[in-house]
Tab-separated table of N, CA and C in Angstrom:
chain	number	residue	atom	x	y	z
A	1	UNK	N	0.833	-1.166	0.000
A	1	UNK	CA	0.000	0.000	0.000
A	1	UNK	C	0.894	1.252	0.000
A	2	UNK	N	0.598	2.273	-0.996
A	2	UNK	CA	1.226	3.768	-1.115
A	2	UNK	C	1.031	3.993	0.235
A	3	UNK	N	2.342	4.386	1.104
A	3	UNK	CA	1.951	5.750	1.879
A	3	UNK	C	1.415	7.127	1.250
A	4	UNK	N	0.600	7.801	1.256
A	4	UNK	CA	-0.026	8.889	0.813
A	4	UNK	C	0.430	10.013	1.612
A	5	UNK	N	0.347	11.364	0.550
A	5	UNK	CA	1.073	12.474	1.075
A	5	UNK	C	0.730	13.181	2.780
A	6	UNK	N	-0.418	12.765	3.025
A	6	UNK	CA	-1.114	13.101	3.835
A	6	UNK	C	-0.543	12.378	5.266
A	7	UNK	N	-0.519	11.613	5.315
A	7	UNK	CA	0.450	10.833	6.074
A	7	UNK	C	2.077	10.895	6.229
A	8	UNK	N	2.558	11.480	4.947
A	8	UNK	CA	3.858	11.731	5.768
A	8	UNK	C	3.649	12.628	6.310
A	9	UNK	N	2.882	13.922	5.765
A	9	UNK	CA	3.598	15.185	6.646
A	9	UNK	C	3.132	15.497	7.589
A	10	UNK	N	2.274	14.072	8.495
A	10	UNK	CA	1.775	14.097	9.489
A	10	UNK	C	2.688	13.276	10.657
A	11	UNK	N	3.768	12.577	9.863
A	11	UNK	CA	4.141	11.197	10.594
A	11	UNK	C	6.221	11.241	10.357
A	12	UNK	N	6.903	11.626	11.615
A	12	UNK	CA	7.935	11.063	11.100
A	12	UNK	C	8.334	9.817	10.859
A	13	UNK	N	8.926	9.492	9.185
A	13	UNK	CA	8.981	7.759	9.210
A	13	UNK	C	10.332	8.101	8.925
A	14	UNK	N	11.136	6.103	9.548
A	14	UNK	CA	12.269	5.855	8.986
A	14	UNK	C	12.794	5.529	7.627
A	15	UNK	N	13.063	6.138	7.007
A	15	UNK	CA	13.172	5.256	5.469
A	15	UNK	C	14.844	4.863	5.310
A	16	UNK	N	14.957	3.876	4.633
A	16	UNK	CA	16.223	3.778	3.957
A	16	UNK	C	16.708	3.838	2.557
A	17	UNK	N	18.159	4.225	2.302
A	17	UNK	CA	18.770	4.305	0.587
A	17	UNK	C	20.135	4.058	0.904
A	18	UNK	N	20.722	3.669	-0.881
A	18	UNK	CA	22.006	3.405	-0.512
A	18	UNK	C	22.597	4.458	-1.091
A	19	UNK	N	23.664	4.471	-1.134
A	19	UNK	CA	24.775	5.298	-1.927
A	19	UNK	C	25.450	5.063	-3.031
A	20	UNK	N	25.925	5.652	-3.760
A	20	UNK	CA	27.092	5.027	-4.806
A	20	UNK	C	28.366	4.157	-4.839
A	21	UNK	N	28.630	3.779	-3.702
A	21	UNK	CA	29.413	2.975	-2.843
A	21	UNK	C	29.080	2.333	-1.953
A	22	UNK	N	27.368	2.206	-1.761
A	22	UNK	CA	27.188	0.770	-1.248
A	22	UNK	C	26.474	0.763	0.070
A	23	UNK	N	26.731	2.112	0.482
A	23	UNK	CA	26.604	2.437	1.912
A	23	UNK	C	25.353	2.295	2.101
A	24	UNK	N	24.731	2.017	3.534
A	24	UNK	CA	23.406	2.310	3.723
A	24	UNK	C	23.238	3.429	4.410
A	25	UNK	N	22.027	3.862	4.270
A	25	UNK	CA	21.413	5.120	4.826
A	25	UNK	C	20.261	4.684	5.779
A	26	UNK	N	19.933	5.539	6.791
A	26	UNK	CA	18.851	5.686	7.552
A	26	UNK	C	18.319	7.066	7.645
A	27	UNK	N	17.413	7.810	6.900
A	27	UNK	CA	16.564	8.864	6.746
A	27	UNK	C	14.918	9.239	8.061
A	28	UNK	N	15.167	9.731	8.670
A	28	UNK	CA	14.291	10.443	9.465
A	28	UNK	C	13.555	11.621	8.652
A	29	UNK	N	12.114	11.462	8.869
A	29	UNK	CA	11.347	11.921	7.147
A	29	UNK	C	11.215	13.330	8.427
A	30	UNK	N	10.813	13.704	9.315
A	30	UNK	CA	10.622	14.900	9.828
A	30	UNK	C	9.410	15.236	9.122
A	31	UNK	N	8.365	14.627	8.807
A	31	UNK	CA	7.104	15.122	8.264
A	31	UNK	C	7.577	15.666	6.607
A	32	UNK	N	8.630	15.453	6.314
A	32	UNK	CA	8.995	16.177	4.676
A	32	UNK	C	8.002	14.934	3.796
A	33	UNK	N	8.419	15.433	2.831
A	33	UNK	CA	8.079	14.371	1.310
A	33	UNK	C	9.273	13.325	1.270
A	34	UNK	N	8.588	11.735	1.348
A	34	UNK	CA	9.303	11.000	0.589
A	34	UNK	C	9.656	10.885	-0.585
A	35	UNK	N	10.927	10.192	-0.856
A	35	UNK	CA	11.092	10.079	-2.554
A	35	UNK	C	9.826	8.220	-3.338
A	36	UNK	N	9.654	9.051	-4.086
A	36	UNK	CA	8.388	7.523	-4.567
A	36	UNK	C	8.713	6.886	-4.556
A	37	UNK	N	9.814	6.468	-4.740
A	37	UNK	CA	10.509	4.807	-4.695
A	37	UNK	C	10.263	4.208	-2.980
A	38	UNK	N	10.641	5.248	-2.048
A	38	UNK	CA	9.993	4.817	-0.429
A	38	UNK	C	8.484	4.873	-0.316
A	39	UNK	N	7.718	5.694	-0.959
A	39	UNK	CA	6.384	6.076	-0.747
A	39	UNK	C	5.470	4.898	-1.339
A	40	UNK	N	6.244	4.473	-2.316
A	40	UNK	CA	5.235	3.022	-3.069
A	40	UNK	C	4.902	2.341	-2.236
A	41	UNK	N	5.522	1.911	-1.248
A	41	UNK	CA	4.747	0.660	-0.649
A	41	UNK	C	5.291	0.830	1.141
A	42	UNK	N	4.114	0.715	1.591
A	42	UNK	CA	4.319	0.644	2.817
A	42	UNK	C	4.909	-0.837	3.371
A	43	UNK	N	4.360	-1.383	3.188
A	43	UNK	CA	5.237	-2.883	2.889
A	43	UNK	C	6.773	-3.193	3.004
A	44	UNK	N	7.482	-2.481	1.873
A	44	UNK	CA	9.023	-2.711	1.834
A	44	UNK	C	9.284	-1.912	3.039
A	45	UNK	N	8.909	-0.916	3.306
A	45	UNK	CA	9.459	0.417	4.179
A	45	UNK	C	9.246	-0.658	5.728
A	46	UNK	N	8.317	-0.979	5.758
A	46	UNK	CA	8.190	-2.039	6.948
A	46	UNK	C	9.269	-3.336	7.625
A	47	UNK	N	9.261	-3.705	5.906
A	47	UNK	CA	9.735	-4.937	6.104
A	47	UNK	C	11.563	-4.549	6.097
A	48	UNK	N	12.058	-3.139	5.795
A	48	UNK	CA	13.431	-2.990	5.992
A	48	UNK	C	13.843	-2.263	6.937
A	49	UNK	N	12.354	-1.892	7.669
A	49	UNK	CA	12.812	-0.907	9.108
A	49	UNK	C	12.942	-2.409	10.137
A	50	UNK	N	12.221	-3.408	9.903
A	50	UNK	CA	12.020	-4.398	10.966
A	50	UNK	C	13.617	-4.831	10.782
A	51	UNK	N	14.046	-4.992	9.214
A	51	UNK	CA	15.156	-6.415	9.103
A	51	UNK	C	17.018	-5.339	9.710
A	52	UNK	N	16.717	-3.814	9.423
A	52	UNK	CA	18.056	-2.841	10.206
A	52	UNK	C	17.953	-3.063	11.693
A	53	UNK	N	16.646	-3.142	12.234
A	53	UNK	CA	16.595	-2.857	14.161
A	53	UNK	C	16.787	-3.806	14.400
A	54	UNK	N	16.594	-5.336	13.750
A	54	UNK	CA	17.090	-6.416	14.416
A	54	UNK	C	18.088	-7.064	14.076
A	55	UNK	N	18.971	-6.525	13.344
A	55	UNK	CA	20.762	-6.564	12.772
A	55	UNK	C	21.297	-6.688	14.318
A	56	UNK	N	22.362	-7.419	14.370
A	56	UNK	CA	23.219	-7.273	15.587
A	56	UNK	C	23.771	-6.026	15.835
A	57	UNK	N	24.259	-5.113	16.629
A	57	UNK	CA	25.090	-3.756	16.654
A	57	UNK	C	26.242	-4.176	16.427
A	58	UNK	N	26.819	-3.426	15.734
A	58	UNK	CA	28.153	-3.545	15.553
A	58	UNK	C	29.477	-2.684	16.602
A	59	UNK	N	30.160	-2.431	16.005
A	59	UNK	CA	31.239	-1.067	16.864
A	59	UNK	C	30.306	-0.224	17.040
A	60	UNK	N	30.896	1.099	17.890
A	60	UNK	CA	29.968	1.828	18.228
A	60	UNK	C	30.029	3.058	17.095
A	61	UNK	N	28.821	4.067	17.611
A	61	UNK	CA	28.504	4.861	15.934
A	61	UNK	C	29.942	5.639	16.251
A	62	UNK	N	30.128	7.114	15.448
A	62	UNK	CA	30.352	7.981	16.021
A	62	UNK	C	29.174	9.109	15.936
A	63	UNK	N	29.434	9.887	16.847
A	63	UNK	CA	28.936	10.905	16.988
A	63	UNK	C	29.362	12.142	15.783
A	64	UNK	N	28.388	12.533	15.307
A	64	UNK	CA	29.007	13.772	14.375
A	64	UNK	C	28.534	14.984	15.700
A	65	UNK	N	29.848	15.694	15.648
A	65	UNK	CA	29.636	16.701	16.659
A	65	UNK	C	28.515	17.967	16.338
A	66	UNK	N	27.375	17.868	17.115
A	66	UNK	CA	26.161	18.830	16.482
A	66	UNK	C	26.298	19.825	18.037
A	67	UNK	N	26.625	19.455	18.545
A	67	UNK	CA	26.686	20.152	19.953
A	67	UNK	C	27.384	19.137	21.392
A	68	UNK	N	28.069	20.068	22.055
A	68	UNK	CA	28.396	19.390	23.375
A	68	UNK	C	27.903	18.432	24.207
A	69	UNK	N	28.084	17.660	24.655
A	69	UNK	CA	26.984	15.945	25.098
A	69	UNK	C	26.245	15.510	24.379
A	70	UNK	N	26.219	15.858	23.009
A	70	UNK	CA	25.011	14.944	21.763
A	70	UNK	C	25.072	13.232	22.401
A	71	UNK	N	25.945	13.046	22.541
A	71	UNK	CA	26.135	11.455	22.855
A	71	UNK	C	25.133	11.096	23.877
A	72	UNK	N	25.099	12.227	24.749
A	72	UNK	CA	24.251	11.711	26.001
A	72	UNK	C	22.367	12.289	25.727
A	73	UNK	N	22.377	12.839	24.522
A	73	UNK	CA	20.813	13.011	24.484
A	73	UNK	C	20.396	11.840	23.884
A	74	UNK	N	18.774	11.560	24.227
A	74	UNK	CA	17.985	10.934	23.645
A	74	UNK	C	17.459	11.016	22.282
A	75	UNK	N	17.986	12.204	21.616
A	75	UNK	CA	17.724	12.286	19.971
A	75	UNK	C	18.805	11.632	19.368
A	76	UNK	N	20.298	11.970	19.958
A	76	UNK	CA	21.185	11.201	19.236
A	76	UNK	C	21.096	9.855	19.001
A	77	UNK	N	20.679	9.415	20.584
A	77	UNK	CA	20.432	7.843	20.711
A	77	UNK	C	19.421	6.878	20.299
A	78	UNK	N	18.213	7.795	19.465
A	78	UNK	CA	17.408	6.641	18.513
A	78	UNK	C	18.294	7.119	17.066
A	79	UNK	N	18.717	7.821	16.600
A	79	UNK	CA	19.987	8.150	15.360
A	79	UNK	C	21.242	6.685	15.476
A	80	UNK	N	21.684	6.727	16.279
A	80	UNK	CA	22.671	5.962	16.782
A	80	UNK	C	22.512	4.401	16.851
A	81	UNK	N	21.087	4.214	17.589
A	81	UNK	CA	21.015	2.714	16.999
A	81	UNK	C	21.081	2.285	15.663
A	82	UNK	N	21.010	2.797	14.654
A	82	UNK	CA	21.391	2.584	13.684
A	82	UNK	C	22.852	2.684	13.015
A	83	UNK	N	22.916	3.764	13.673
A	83	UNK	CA	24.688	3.692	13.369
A	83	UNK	C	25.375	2.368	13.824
A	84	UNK	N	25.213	1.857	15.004
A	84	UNK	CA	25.627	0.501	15.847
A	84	UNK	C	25.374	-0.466	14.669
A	85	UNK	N	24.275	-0.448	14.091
A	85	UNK	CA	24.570	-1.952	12.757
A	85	UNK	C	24.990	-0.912	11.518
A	86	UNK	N	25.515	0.006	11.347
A	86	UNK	CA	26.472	0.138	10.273
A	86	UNK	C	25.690	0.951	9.444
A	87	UNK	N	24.834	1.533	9.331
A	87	UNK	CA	23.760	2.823	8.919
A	87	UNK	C	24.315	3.897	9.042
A	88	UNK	N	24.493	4.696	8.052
A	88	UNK	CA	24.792	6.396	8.011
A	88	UNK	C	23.286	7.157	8.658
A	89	UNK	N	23.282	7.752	8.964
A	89	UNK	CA	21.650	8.308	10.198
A	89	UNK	C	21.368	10.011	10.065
A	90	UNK	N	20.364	10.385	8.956
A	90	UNK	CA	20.254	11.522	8.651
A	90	UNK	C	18.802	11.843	9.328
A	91	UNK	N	18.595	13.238	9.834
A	91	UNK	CA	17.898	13.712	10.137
A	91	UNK	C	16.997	15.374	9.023
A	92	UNK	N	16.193	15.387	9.609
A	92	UNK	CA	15.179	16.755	8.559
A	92	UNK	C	15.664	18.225	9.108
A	93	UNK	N	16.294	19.064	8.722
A	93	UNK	CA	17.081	20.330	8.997
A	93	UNK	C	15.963	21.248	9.643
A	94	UNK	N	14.752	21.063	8.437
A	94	UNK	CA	13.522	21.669	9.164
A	94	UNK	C	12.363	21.070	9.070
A	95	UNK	N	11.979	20.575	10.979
A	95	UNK	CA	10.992	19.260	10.744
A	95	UNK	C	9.515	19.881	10.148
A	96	UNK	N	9.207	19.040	9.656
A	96	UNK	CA	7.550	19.589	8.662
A	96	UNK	C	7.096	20.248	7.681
A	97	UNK	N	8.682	20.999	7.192
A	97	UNK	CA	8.137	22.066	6.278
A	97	UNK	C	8.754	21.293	4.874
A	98	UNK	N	7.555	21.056	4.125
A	98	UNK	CA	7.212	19.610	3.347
A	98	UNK	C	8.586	19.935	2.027
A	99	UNK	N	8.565	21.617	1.906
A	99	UNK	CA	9.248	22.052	0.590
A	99	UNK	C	10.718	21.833	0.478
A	100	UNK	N	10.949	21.488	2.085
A	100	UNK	CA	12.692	21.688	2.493
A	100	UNK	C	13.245	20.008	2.439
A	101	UNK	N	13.812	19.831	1.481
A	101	UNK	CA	14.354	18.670	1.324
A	101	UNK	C	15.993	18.400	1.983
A	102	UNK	N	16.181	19.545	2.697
A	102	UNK	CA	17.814	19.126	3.205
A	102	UNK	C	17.507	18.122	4.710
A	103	UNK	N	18.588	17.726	4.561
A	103	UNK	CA	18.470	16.342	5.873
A	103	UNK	C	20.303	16.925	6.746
A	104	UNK	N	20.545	16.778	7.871
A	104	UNK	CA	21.928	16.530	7.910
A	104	UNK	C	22.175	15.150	9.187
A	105	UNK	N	23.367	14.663	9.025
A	105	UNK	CA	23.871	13.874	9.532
A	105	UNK	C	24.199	13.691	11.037
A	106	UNK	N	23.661	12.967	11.805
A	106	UNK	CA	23.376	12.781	13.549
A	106	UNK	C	24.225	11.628	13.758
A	107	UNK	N	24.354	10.441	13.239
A	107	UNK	CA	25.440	9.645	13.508
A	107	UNK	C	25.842	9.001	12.347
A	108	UNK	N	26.870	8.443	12.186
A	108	UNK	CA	27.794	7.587	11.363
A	108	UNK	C	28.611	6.517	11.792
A	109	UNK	N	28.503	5.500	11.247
A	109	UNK	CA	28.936	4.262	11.882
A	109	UNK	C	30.421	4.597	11.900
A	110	UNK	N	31.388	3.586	12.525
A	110	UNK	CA	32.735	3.448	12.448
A	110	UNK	C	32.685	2.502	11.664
A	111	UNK	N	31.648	1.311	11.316
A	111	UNK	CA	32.486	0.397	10.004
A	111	UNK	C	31.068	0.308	9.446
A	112	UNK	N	31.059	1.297	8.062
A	112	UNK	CA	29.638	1.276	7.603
A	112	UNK	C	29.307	-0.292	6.728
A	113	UNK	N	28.000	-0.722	6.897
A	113	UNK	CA	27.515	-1.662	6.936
A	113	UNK	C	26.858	-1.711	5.007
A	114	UNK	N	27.532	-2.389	4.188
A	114	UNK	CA	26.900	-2.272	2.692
A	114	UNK	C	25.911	-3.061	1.792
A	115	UNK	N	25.438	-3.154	1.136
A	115	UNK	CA	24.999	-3.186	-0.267
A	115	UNK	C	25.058	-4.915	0.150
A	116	UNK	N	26.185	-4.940	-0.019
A	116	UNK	CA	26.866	-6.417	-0.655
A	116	UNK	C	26.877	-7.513	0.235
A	117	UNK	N	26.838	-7.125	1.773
A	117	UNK	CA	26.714	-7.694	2.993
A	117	UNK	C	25.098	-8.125	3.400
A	118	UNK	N	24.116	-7.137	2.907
A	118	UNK	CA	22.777	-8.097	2.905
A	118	UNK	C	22.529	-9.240	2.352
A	119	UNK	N	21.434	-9.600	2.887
A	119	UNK	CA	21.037	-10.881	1.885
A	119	UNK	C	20.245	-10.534	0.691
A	120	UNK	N	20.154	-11.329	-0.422
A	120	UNK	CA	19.840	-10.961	-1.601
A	120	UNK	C	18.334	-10.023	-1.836
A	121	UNK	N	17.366	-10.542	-1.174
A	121	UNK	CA	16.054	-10.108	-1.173
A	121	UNK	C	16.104	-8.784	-0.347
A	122	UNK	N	16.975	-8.597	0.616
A	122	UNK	CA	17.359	-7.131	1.568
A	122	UNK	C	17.834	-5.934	0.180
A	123	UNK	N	18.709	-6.222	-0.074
A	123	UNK	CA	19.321	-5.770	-1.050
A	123	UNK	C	19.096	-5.174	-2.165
A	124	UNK	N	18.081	-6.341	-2.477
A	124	UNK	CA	17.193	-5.956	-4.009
A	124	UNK	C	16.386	-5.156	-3.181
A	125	UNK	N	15.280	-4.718	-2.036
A	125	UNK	CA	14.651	-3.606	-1.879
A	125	UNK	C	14.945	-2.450	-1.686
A	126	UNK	N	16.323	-2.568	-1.029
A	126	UNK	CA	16.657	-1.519	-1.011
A	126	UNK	C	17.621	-0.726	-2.038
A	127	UNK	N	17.579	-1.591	-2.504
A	127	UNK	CA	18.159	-0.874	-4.344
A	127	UNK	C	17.284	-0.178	-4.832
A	128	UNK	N	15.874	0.267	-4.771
A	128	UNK	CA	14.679	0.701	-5.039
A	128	UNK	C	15.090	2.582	-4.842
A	129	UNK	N	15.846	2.834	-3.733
A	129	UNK	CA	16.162	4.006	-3.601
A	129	UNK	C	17.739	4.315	-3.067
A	130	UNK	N	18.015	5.391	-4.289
A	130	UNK	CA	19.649	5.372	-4.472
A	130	UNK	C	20.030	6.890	-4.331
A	131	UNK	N	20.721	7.045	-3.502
A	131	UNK	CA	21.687	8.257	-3.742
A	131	UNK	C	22.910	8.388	-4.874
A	132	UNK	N	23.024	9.793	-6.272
A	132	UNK	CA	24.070	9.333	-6.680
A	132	UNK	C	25.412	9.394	-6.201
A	133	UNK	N	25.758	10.087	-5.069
A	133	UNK	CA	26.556	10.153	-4.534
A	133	UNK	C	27.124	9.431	-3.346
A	134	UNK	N	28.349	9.375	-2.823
A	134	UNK	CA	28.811	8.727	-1.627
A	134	UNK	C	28.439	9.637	-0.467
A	135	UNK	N	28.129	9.274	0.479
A	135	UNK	CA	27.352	10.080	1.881
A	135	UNK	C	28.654	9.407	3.050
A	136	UNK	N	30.018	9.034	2.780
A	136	UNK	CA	30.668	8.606	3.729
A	136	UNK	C	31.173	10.417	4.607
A	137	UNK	N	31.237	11.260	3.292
A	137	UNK	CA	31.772	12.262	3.898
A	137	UNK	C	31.158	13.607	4.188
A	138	UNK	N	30.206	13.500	4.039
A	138	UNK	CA	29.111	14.396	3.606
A	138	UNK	C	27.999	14.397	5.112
A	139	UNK	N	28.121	16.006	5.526
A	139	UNK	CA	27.529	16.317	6.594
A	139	UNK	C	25.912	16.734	6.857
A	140	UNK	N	26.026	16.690	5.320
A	140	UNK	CA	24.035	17.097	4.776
A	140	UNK	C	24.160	16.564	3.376
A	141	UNK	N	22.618	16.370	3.475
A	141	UNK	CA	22.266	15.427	2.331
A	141	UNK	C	20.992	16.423	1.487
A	142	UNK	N	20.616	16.557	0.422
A	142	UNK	CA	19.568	16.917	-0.156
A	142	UNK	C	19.005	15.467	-0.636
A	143	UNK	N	17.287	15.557	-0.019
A	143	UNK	CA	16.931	13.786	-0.842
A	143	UNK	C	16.169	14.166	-2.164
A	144	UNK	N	16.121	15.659	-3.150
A	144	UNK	CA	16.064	15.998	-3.922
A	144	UNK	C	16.649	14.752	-5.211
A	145	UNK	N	17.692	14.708	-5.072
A	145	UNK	CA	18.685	13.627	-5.599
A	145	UNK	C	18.447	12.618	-5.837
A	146	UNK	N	17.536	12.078	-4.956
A	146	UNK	CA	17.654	10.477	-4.926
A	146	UNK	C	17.118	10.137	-5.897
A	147	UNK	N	17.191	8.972	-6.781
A	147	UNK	CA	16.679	8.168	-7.988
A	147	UNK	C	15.330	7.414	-7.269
């Protein structure tokens, strides 16, 4: 089932994409617009938020420095579980305002988790939505971009 527009910009969801190198992403929608390739089906978006949270953690994330004790807030630390299984972890610059497509970066793994390391059926869904660029170094993201 489509998530419908009406529902995101009511609802922050997790979505995921990869990169041009493989990387995975974890996107915090902040009430913005998804890209259609996440919005098609509520289904995949389900079935790849369930199969990242129950990945083992890996090393720990790092922290991208957004402010002094980020480590110790509770925003960093739902960002961060994802970083722990190897997820790059972007957040909405400005939550709700549907037109603003910039996201920036809350945690980053120490050994990012790829493409090639899922299992085949993981993989193929989330090939569905692609960044063309590498996000290893990159402190904000526009999801303008995404394919």
């Amino acid at each position: 089932m489509r998530i419908e527009e009406i529902d995101q910009e009511d609802a922050d969801i997790d979505w995921f994409a990869t990169d041009s190198n493989g990387h995975i992403l974890h996107i915090a929608s902040g009430g913005g617009v998804l890209p259609e390739s996440v919005a098609a089906s509520q289904e995949v978006l389900l079935e790849l938020h369930q199969y990242f949270l129950t990945l083992a953690e890996a090393e720990s994330a790092e922290a991208v420095p957004l402010e002094a004790g980020a480590e110790q807030d509770a925003h960093f630390q739902g960002f961060a579980r994802y970083a722990h299984r190897g997820l790059f972890s972007f957040a909405k610059a400005r939550l709700h305002n549907r037109a603003d497509a910039r996201y920036y970066v809350v945690a980053r793994p120490v050994r990012p988790l790829t493409v090639a390391e899922l299992p085949k059926h993981i993989a193929t869904l989330l090939s569905r939505t692609q960044l063309p660029a590498s996000v290893a170094q990159q402190t904000a993201l526009d999801i303008s971009t995404i394919l």
